[in-house]
Short mmCIF file of C-alpha atoms in Angstrom, two decimals:
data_model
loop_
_atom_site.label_atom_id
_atom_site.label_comp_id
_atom_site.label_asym_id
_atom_site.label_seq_id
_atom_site.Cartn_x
_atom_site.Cartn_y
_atom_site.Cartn_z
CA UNK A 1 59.18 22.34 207.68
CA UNK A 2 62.20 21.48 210.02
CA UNK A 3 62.49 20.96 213.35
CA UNK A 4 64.30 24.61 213.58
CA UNK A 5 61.00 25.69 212.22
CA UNK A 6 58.86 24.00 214.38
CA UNK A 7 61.23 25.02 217.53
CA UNK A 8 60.89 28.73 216.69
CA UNK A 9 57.37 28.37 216.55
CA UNK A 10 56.97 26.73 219.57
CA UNK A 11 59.46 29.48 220.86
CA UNK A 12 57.56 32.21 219.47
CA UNK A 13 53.80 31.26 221.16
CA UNK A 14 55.63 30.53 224.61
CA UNK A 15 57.23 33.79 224.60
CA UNK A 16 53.82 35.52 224.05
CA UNK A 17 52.14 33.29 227.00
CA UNK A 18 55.35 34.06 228.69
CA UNK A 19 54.66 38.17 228.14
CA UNK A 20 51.07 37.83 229.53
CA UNK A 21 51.32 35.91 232.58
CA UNK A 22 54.06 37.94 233.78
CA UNK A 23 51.96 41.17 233.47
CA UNK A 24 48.63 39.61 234.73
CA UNK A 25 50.40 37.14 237.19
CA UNK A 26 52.41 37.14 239.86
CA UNK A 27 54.77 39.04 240.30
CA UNK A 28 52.79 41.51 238.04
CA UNK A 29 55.46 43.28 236.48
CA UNK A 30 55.02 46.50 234.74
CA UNK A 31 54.85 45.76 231.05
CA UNK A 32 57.81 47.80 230.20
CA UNK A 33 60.16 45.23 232.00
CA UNK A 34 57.78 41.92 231.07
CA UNK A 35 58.87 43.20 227.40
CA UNK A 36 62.06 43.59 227.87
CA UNK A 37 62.34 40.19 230.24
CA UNK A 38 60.42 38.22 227.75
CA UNK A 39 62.44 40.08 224.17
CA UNK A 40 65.70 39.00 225.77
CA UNK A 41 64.40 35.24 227.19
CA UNK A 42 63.26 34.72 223.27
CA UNK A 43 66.54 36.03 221.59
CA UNK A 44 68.43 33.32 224.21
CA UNK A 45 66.15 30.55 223.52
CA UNK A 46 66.28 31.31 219.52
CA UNK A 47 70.12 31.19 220.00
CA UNK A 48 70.75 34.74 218.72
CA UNK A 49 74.53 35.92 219.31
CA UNK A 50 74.38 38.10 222.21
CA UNK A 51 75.58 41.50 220.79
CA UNK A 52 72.89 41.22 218.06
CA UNK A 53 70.41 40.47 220.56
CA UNK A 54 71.48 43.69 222.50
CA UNK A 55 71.18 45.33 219.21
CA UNK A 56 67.85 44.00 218.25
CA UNK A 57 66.11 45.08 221.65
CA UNK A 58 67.86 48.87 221.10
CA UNK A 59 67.02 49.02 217.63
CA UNK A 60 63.29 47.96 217.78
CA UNK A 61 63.13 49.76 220.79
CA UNK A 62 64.24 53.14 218.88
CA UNK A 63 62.73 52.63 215.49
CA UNK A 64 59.16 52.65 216.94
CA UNK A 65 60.13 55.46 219.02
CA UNK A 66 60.72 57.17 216.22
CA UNK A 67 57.78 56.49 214.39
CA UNK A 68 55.26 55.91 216.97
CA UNK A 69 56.81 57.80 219.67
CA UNK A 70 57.24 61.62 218.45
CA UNK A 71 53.62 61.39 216.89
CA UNK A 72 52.05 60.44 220.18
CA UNK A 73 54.27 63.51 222.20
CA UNK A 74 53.36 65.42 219.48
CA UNK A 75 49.33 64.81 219.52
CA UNK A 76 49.47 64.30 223.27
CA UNK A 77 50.81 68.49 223.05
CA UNK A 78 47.87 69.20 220.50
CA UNK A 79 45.18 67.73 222.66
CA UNK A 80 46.63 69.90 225.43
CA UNK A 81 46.29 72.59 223.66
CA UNK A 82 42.96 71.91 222.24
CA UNK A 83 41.59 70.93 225.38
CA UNK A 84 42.69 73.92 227.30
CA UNK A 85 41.56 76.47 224.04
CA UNK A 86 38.07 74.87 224.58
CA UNK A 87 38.30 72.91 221.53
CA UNK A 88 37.75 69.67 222.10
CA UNK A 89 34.62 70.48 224.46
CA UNK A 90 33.09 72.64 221.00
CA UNK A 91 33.80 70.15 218.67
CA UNK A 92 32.38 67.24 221.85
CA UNK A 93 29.01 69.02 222.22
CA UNK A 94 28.75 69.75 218.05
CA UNK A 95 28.87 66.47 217.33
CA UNK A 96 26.33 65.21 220.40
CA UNK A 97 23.77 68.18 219.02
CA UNK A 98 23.50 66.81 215.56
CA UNK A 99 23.86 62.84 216.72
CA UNK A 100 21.96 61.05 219.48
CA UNK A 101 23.79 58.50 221.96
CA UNK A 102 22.70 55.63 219.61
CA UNK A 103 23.54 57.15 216.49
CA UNK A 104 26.91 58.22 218.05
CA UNK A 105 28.84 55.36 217.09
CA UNK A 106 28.09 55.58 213.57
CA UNK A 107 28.85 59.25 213.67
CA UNK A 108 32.40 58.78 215.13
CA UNK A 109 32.97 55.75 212.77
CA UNK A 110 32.48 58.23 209.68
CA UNK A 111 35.15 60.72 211.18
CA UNK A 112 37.77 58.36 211.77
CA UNK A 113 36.92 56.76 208.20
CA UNK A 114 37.64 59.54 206.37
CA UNK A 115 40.46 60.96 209.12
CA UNK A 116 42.07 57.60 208.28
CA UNK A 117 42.22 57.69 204.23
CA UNK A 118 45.34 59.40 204.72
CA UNK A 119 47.04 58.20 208.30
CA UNK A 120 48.94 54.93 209.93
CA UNK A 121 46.73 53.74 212.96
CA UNK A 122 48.47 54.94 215.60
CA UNK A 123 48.87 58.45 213.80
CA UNK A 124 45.09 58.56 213.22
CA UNK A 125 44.00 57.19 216.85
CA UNK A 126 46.38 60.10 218.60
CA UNK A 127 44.71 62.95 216.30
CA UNK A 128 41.45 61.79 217.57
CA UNK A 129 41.74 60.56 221.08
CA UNK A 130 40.72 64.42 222.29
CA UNK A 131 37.64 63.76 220.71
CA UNK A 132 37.27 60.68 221.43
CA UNK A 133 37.75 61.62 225.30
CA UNK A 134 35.67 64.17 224.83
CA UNK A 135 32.81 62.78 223.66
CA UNK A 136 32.63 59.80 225.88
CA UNK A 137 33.33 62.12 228.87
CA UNK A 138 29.77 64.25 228.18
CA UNK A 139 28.06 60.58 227.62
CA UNK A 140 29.47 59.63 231.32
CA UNK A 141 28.54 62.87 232.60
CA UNK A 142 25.04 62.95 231.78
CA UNK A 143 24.48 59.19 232.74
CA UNK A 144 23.72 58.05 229.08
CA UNK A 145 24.06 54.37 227.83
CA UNK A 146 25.40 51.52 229.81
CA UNK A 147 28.68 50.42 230.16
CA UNK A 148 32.02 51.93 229.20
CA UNK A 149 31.23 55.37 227.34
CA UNK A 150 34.82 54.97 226.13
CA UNK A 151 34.59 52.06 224.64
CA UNK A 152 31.06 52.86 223.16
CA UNK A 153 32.86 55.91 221.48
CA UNK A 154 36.51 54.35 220.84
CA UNK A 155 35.78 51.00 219.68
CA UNK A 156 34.06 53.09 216.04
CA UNK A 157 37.13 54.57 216.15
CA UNK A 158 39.66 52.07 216.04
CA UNK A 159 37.45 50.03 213.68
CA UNK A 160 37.64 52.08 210.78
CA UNK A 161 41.15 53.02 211.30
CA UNK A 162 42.20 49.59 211.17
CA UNK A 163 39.90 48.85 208.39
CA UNK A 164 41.27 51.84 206.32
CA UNK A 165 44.98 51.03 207.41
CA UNK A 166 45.01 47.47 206.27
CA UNK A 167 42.84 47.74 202.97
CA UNK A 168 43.44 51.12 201.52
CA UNK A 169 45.92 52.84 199.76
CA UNK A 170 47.85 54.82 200.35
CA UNK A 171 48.93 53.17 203.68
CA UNK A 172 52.07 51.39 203.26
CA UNK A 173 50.46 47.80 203.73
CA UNK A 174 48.17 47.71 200.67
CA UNK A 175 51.14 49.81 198.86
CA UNK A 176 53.89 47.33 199.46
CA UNK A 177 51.65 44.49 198.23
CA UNK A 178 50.47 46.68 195.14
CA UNK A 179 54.13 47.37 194.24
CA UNK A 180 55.66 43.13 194.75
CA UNK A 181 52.59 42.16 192.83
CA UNK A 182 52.41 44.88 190.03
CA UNK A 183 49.16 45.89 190.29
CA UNK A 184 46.76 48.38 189.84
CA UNK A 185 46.41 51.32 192.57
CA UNK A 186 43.12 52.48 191.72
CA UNK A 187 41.46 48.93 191.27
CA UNK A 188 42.83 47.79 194.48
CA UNK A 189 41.85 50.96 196.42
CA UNK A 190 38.10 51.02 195.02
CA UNK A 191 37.90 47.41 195.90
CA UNK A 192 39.21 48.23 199.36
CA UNK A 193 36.92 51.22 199.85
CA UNK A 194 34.16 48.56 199.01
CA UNK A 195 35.72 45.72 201.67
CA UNK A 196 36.33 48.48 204.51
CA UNK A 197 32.73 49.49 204.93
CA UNK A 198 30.86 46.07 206.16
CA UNK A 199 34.38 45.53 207.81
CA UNK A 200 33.91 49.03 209.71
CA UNK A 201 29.94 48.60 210.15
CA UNK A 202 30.63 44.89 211.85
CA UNK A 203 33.41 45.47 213.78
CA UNK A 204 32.85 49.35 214.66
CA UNK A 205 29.30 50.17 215.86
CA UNK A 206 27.50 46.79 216.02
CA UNK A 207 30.07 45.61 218.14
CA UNK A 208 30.36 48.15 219.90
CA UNK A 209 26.64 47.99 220.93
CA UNK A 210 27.39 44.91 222.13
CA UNK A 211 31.11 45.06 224.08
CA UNK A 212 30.24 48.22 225.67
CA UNK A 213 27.27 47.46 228.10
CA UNK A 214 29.81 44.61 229.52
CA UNK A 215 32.89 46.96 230.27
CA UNK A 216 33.82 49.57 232.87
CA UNK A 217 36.72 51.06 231.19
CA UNK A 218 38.12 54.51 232.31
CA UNK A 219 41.17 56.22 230.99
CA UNK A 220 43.51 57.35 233.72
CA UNK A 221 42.03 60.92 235.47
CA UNK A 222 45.66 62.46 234.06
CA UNK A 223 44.86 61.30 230.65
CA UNK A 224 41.36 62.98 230.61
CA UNK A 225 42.64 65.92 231.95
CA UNK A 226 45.11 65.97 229.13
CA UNK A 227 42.71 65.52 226.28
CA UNK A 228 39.32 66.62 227.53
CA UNK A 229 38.55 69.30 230.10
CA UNK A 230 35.98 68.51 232.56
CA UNK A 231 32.10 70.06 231.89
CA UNK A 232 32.87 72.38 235.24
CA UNK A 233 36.21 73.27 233.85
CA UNK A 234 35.82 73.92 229.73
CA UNK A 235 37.30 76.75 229.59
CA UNK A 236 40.26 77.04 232.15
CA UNK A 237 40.22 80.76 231.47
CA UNK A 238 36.43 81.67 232.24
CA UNK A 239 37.03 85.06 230.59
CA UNK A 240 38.19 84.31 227.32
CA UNK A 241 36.02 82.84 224.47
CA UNK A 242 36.28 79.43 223.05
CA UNK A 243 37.24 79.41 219.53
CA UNK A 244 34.19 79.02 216.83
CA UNK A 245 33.65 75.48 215.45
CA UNK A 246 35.37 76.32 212.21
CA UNK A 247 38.21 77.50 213.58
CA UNK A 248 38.18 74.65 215.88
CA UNK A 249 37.96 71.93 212.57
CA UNK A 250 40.42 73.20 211.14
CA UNK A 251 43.06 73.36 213.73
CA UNK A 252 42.09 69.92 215.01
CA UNK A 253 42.12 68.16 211.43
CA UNK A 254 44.96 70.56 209.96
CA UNK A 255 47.79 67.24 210.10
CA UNK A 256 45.03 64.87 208.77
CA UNK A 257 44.70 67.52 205.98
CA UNK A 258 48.54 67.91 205.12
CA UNK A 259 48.89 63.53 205.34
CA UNK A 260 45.76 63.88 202.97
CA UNK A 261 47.33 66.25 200.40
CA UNK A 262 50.38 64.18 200.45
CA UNK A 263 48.51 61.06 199.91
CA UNK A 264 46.20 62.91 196.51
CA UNK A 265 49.66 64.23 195.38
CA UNK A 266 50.86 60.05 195.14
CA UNK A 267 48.20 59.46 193.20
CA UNK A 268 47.76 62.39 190.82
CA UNK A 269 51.70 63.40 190.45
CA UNK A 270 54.49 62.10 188.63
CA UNK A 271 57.46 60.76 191.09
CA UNK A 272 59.84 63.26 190.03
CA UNK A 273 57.76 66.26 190.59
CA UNK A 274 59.32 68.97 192.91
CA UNK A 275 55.36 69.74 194.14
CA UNK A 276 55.23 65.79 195.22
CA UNK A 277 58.57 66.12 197.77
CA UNK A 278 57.02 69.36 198.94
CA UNK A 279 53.97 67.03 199.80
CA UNK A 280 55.46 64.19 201.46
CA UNK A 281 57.59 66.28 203.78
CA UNK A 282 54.86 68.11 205.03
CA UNK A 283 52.59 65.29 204.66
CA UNK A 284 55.03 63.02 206.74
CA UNK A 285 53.17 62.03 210.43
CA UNK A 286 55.97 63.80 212.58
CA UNK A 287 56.27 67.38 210.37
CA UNK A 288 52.80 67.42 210.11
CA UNK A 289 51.93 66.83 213.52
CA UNK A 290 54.37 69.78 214.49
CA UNK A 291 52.97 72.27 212.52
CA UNK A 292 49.57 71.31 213.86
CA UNK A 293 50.96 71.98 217.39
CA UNK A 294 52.44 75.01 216.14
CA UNK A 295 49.24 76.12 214.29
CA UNK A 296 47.39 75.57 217.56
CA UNK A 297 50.03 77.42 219.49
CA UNK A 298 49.65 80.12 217.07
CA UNK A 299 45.96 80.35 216.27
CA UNK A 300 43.74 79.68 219.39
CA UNK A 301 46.71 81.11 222.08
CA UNK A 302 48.61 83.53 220.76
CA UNK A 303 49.03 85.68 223.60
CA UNK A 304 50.08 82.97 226.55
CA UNK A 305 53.12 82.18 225.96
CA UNK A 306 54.12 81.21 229.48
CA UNK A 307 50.98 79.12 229.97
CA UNK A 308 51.38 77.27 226.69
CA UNK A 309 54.84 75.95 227.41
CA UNK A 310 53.38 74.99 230.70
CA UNK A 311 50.68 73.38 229.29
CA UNK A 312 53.08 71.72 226.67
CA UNK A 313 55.42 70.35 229.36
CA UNK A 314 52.89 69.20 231.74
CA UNK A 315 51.33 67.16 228.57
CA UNK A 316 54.04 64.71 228.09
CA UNK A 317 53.80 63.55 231.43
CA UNK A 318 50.99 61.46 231.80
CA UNK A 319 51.97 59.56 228.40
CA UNK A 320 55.70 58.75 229.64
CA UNK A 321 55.09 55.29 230.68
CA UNK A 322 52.61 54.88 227.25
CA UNK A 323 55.51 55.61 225.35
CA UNK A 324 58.45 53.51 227.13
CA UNK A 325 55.83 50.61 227.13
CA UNK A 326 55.26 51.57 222.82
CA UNK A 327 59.27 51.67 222.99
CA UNK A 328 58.90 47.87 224.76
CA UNK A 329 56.86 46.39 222.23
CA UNK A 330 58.52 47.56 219.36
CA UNK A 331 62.05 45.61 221.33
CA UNK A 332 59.84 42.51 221.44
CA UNK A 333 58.83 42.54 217.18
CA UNK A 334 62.47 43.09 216.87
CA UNK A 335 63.32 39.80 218.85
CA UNK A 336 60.74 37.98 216.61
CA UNK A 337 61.83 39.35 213.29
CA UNK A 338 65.27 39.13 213.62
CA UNK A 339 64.74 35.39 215.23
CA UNK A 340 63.68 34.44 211.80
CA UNK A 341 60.43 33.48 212.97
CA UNK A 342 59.05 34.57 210.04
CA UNK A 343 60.76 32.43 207.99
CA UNK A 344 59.17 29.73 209.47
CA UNK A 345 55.80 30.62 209.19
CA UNK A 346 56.41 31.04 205.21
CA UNK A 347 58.16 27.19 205.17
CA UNK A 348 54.89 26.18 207.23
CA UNK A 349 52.31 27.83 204.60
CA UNK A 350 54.06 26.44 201.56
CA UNK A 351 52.88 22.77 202.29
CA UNK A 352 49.70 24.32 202.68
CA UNK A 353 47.45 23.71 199.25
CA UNK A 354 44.69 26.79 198.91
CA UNK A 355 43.10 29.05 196.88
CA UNK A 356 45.93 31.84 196.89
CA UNK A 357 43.46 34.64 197.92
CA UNK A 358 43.22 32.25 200.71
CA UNK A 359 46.65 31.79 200.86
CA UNK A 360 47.62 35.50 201.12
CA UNK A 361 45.41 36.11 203.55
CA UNK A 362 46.73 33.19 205.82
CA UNK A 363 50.49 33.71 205.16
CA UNK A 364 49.99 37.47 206.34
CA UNK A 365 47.85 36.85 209.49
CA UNK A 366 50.35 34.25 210.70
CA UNK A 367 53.48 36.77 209.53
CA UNK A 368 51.81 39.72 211.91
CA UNK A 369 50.16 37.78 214.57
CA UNK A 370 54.35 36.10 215.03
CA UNK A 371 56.22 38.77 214.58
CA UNK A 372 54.07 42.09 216.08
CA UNK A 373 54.65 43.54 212.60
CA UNK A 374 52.05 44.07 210.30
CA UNK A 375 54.71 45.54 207.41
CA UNK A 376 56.17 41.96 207.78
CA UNK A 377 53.26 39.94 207.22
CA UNK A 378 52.40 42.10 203.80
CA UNK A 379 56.08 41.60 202.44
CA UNK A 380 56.35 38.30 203.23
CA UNK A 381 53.14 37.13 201.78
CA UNK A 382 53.19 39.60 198.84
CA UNK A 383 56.94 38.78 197.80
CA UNK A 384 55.44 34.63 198.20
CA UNK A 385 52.95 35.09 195.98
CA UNK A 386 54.06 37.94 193.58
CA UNK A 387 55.16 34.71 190.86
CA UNK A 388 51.76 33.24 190.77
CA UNK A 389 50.71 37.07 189.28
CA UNK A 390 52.58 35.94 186.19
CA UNK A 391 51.92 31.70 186.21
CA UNK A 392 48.25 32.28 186.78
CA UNK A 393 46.59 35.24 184.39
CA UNK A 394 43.12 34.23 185.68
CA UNK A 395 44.52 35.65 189.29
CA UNK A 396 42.72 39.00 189.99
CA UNK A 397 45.76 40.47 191.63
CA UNK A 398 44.24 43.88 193.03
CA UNK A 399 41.79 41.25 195.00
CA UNK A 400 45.27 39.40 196.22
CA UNK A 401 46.63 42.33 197.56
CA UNK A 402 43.60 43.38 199.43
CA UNK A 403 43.61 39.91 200.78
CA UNK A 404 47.14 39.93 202.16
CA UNK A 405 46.38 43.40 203.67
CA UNK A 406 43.26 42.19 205.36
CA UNK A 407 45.39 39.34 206.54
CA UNK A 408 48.13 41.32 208.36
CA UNK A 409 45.37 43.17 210.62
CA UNK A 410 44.15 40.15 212.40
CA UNK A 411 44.76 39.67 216.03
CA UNK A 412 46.89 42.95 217.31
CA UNK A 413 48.55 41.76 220.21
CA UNK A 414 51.05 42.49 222.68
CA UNK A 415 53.68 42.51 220.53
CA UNK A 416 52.47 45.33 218.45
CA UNK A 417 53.29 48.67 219.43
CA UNK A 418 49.38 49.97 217.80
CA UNK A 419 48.03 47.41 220.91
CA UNK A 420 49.57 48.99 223.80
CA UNK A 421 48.78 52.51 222.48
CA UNK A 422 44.95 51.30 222.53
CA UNK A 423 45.70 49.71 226.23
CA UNK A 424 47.09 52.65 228.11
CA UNK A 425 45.70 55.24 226.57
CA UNK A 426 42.10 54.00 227.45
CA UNK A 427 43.26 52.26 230.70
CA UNK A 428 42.35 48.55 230.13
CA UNK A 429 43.89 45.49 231.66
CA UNK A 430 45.14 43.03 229.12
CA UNK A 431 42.24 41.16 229.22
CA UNK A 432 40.12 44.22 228.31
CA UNK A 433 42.24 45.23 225.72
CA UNK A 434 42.11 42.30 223.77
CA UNK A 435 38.32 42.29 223.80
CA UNK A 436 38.65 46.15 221.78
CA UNK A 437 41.79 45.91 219.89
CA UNK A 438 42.51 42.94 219.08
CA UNK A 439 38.76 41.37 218.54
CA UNK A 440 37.64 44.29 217.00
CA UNK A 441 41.17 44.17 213.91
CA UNK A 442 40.04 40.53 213.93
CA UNK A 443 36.23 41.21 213.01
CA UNK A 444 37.92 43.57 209.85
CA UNK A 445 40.12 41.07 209.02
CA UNK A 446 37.86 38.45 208.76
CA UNK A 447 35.52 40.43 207.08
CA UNK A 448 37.79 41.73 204.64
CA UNK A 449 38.64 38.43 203.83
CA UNK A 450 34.70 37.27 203.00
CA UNK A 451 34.43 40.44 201.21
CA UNK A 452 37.70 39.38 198.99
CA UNK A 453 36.01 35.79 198.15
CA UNK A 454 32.50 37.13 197.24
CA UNK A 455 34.19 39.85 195.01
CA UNK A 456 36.15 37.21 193.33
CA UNK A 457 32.94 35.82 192.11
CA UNK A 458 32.15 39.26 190.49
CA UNK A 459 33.66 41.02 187.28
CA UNK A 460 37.02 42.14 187.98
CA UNK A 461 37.22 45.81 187.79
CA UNK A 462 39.28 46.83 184.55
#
């Protein structure tokens, strides 16, 4: 390592202290301008040219816009709509007839499981935060369980969409690394189906049993209103009737089911095929969350026109400031990747002498936890290691690419845009936030990671 190394380091964990006492200490500044503050103090300090600094801040600011930021205006317009059909409050009060409160948590970790085979985490948390909302809401209204009832519900949730995010194909993590290595898709996804589930159990339910007695969380009243109607108020218009449950299923789930079609057609079709490109447009998070909103539009209110486009209008603005502060964090994981902080975290791992599942693992926690970017910390480890595939034939590769996907899930913090989606949309303070998030992708993580070691000492898969 040099000392440039060591100074963006150093540079990199003061900017991050930096970020959180500005927002939890005097002068308590919204996050929106901490992040910006704090993206331009680091580019200065790093000695990035000014106009590429300027640039960085825009352009991270806009890409996650653009991938983050049109999903959640899109889902935050489905949940309106769902709410307001009576959706969400039949597909609530379904799932609390056929699960108790303790059993709950379990129950909602299954449905984000498999609602997650096919989505990114933020894609898969926006599709079910009407549930979500939902749920807990009933729970809160009928005095049952201690604690946060959105946490008790949410923290499932996030669990298994991190798990299946980080370890699964065919999310773009365990993809990338499956591609630099060249290995095996179906090996590495059975052994990440196998990792996910203690990973989700641990980190999901039990822990949720235990964080949610000691929180108070509450999502802003605008934010319930936008996702889940109120007992007293299910129905906004008494005299029509809520759609069946079926109905309901299959408007809710309809862009988990078009990411999931484009996600078989990966596997099972050639690259070429003309069926394939149908897929992955349709499949892609922002077209398929506009035809669900379209679907809903057309299904469950056909005949409201006016009070749709109301409803659609009034539904971006309680998640304004969640998406400027998204737009802020993605400014800040510019700063840090185009800082070249990352290079110094790969410098600072190759004096380090471990088992290279071990390795992996460790080169993409430190890559993500840096940098805010998850994508980052799976190239960077992956393209590392992808030489030892060929030096070392013993190397079970499929278990090395699980490892550096488990790796880059570790400690979500504020500089990742998936951390301030799970902070505003469920209200929490920083503090709180990093006891759900970012303990709960560190429990998978480190998980995953035991799982990937005790599989090692089994058969590889063929």
């Amino acid at each position: 390592m040099t000392a440039s190394d060591i100074q963006l380091l150093l540079t990199a964990l003061a900017s991050v202290i930096a970020l959180v006492l500005l927002i939890v200490a005097r002068p308590r500044l919204h996050p929106l301008l901490a992040l910006l503050l704090v993206s331009l103090g680091t580019g200065l300090a790093t000695g990035m040219p000014l106009d590429k600094l300027v640039h960085a801040v825009a352009n991270g600011a806009g890409k996650t816009l653009g991938a983050v930021g049109l999903v959640v205006a899109l889902g935050a317009m489905l949940g309106k709509v769902l709410a307001q059909a009576g959706v969400t409050d039949t597909l609530a009060n379904a799932i609390l007839r056929r699960a108790s409160p303790r059993v709950l948590p379990w129950a909602m970790a299954g449905v984000a499981f498999i609602i997650g085979i096919p989505m990114f985490f933020e894609v898969g948390l926006v599709i079910l935060l009407p549930l979500i909302f939902g749920v807990a809401r009933k729970l809160e209204a009928r005095g049952e369980g201690r604690g946060s009832a959105y946490v008790y519900v949410g923290v499932p949730v996030i669990a298994a969409l991190a798990a299946m995010h980080g370890m699964v194909p065919p999310h773009p993590g365990p993809l990338t690394a499956i591609a630099t290595l060249g290995t095996s898709v179906g090996a590495t996804m059975l052994y990440g189906f196998i990792a996910a589930v203690p990973a989700i159990v641990l980190a999901g339910p039990l822990y949720a049993l235990f964080i949610a007695p000691r929180m108070t969380v509450r999502p802003d009243d605008a934010l319930l209103a936008q996702y889940a109607a109120a007992d007293d108020a299910a129905a906004p218009a008494a005299h029509r009737t809520p759609p069946g449950l079926g109905l309901g299923v299959v408007v809710a789930l309809a862009p988990a089911l078009l990411m999931l079609c484009h996600a078989v057609a990966e596997v099972l079709l050639p690259k070429g095929s003309a069926v394939l490109h149908v897929a992955a447009f349709v499949g892609h998070p922002i077209v398929a969350m506009l035809l669900g909103v379209v679907l809903a539009m057309v299904a469950l209110r056909p005949d409201e026109p006016a009070a749709v486009r109301k409803a659609l209008g009034d539904s971006v603005k309680p998640i304004a400031g969640v998406l400027l502060i998204i737009a802020g964090g993605g400014a800040f994981q510019q700063v840090l990747t185009d800082a070249k902080v990352g290079d110094a975290i790969v410098h600072m791992s190759q004096q380090l002498a471990l088992s290279p599942l071990l390795l992996g693992w460790l080169i993409a926690m430190l890559l993500s936890v840096s940098t805010g970017s998850a994508t980052v910390g799976v190239v960077g480890a992956a393209g590392l290691l992808a030489p030892l595939g060929a030096a070392e034939p013993t190397l079970n590769l499929p278990l090395l690419a699980l490892s550096i996907g488990c790796g880059s899930l570790f400690f979500n913090y504020a500089n990742h845009a998936g951390f301030w989606l799970v902070k505003e949309s469920f209200g929490m303070s920083m503090g709180e936030a990093t006891k759900t998030i970012s303990v709960v992708q560190s429990i998978v993580a480190l998980v995953g990671l035991g799982m990937v070691l005790l599989l090692n000492l089994l058969p590889r898969l063929a």
